[in-house]
mmCIF file of C-alpha atoms in Angstrom:
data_model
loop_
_atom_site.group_PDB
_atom_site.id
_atom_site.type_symbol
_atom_site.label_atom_id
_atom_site.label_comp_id
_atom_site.label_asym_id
_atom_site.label_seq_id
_atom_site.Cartn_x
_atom_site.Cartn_y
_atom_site.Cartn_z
ATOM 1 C CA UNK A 51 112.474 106.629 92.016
ATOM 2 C CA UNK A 52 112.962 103.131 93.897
ATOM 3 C CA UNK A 53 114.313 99.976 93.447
ATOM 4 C CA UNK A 54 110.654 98.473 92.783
ATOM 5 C CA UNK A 55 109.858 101.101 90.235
ATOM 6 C CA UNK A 56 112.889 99.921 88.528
ATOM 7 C CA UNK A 57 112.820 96.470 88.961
ATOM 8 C CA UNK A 58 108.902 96.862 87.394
ATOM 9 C CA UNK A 59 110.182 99.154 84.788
ATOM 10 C CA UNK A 60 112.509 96.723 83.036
ATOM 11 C CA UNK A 61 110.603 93.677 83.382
ATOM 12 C CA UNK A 62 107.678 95.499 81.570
ATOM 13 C CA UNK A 63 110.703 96.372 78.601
ATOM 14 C CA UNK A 64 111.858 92.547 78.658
ATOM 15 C CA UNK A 65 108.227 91.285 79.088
ATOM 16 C CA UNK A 66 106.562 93.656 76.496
ATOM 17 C CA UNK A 67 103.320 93.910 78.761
ATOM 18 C CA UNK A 68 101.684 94.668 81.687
ATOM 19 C CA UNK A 69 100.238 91.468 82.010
ATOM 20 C CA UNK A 70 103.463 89.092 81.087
ATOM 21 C CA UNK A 71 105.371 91.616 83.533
ATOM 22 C CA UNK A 72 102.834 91.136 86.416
ATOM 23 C CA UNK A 73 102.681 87.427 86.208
ATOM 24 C CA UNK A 74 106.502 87.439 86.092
ATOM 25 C CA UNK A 75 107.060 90.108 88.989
ATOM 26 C CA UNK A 76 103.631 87.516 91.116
ATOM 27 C CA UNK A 77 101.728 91.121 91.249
ATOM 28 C CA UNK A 78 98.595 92.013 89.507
ATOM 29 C CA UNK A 79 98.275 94.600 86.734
ATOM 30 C CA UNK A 80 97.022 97.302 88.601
ATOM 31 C CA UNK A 81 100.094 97.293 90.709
ATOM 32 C CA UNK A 82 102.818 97.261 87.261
ATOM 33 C CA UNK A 83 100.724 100.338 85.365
ATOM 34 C CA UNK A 84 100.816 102.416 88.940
ATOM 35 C CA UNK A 85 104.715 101.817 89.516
ATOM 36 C CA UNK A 86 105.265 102.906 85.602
ATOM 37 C CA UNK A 87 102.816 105.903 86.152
ATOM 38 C CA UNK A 88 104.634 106.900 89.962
ATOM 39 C CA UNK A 89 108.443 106.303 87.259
ATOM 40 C CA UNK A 90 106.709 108.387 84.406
ATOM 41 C CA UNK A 91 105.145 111.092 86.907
ATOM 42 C CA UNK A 92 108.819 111.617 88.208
ATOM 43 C CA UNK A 93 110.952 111.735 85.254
ATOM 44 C CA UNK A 94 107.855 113.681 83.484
ATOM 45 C CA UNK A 95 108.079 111.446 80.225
ATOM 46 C CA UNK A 96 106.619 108.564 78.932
ATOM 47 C CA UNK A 97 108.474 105.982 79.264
ATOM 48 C CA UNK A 98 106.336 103.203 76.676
ATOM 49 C CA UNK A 99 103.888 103.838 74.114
ATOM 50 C CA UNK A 100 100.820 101.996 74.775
ATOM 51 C CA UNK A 101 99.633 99.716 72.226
ATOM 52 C CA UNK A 102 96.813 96.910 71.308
ATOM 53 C CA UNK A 103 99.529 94.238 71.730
ATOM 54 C CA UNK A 104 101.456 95.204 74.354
ATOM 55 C CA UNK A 105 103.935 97.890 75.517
ATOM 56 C CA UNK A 106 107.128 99.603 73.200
ATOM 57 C CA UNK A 107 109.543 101.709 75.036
ATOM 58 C CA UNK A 108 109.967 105.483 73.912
ATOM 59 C CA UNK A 109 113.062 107.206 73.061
ATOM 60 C CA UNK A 110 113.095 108.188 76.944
ATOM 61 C CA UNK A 111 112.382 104.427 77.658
ATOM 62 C CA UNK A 112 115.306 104.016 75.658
ATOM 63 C CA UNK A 113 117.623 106.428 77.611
ATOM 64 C CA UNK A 114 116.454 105.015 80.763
ATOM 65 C CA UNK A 115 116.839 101.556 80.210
ATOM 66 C CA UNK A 116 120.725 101.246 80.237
ATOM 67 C CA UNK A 117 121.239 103.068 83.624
ATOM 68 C CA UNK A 118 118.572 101.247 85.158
ATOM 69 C CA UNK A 119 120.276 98.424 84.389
ATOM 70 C CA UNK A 120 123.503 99.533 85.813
ATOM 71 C CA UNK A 121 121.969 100.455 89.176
ATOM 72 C CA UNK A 122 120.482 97.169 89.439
ATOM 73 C CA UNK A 123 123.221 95.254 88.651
ATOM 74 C CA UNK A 124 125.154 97.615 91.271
ATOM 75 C CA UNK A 125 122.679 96.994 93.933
ATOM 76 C CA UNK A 126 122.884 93.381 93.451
ATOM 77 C CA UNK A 127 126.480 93.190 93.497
#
């Protein structure tokens, strides 16, 4: 788990989508479903339920999503 796999990880949550969450992150979509594969592959969840209209996090999503944020916020600091 990096810094990039969290960084893409929460935009997708905030964005809602691979797409918004490339074009926010300048990347192309390719690029934000491998990082949340590499993050799911590690922490052997899913971490969003795929849907028509975009991405919803799962209850792991959920757990990971607060101490993501903390680490960020850390780092930046």
């Amino acid at each position: 788990m990096d810094v990039t796999e969290l960084t893409t990880f929460l935009t997708v949550a905030r964005a809602g989508a691979i797409t918004a969450a490339a074009r926010e992150l300048n990347t192309v979509q390719s690029n934000v479903t491998a990082r949340i594969r590499t993050l799911e592959d590690e922490i052997g969840l899913p971490l969003f339920e795929r849907r028509s209209r975009g991405m919803a996090l799962t209850e792991a999503g959920q757990r990971l999503l607060p101490y993501a944020e903390r680490v960020l916020a850390l780092l930046r600091e």
